Coordinates of C-alpha atoms in Angstrom, one line a residue:
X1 CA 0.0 0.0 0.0
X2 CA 2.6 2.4 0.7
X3 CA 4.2 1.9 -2.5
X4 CA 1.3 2.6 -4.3
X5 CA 0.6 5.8 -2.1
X6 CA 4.4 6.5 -3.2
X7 CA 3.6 6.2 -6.9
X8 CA 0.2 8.3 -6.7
X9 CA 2.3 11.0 -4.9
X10 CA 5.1 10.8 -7.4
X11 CA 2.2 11.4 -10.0
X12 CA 0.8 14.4 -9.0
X13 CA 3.9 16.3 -8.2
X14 CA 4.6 16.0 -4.6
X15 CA 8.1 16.5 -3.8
X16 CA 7.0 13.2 -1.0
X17 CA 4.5 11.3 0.5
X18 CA 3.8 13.6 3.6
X19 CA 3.3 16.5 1.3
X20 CA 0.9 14.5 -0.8
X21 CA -1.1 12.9 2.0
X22 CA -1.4 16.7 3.8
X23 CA -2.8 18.3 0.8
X24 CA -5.4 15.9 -0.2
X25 CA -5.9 15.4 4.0
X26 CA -5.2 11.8 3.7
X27 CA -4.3 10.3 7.5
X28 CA -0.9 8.3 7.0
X29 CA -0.5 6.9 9.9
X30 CA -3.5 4.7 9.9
X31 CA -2.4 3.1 6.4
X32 CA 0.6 2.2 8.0
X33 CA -0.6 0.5 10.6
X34 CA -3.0 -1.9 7.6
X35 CA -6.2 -0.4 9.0
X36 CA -9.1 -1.7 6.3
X37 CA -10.6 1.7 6.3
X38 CA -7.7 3.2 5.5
X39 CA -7.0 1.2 2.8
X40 CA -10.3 0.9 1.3
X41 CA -9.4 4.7 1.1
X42 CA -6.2 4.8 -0.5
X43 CA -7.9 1.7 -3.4
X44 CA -10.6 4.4 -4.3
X45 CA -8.1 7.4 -5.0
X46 CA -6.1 4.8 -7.0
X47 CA -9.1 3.3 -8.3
X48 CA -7.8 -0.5 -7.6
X49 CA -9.7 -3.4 -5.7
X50 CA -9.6 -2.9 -2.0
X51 CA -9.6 -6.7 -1.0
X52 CA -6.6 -7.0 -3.5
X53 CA -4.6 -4.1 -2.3
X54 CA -5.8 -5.8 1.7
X55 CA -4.6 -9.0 0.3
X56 CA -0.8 -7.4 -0.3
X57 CA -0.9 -4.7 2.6
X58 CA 1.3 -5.0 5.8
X59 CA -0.9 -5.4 8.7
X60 CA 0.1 -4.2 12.2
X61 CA -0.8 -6.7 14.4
X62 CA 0.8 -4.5 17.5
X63 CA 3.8 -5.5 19.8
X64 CA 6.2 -5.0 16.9
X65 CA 4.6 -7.6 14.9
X66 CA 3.2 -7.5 11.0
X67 CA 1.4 -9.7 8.8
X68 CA 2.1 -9.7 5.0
X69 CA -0.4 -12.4 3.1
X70 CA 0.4 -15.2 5.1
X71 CA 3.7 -14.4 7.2
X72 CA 3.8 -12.7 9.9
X73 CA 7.7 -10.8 10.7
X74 CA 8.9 -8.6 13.5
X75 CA 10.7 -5.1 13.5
X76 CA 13.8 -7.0 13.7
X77 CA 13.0 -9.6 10.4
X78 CA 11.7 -6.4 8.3
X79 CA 14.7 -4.5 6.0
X80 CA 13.8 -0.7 4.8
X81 CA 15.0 -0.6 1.1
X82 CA 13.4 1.6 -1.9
X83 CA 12.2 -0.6 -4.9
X84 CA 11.6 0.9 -7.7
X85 CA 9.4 0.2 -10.3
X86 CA 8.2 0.5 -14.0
X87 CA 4.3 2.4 -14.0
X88 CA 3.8 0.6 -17.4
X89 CA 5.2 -3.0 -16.3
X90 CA 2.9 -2.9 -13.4
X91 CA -0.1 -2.3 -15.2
X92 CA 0.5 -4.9 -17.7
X93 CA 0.9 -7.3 -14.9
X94 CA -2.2 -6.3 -12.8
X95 CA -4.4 -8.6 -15.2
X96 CA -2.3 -11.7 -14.2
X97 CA -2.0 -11.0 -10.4
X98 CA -4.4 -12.8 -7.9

């Protein structure tokens, strides 16, 4: 979720994603956390399926613990890169994902 938020940022000029979420009033913190509303929120200004972006969402599941699909990691398994991506490969791919 926070990549797409990245990208949706990146695509209406925001020099980051704070900037972005403060001008259209978008709360963050509670996408971080995987809160559904949140990211039914975020799937309707991207005009995606919610249960799919749910489905690949980090989940905070509190006492330093996540879920992504089925795994569940800690703060100390998780590593902070940047991945880039291609716009155009993604949406030639969205067709195949589950």
């Amino acid at each position: 979720a926070s990549s797409l938020l990245s990208r949706l940022a990146a695509r209406n000029g925001a020099g980051s994603v704070q900037q972005f979420c403060g001008d259209i009033a978008f709360p963050i913190d509670p996408l971080f956390r995987g809160e559904p509303v949140a990211i039914v929120h975020l799937a309707q200004l991207a005009g995606c399926d919610p249960a799919a972006l749910g489905k690949v969402s980090i989940r905070h599941l509190g006492r330093n613990r996540f879920r992504l699909r089925d795994e569940i990691a800690t703060t100390h398994s998780l590593h902070r890169s940047r991945v880039r991506v291609c716009p155009a490969c993604v949406r030639s791919e969205v067709p195949a994902a589950g």
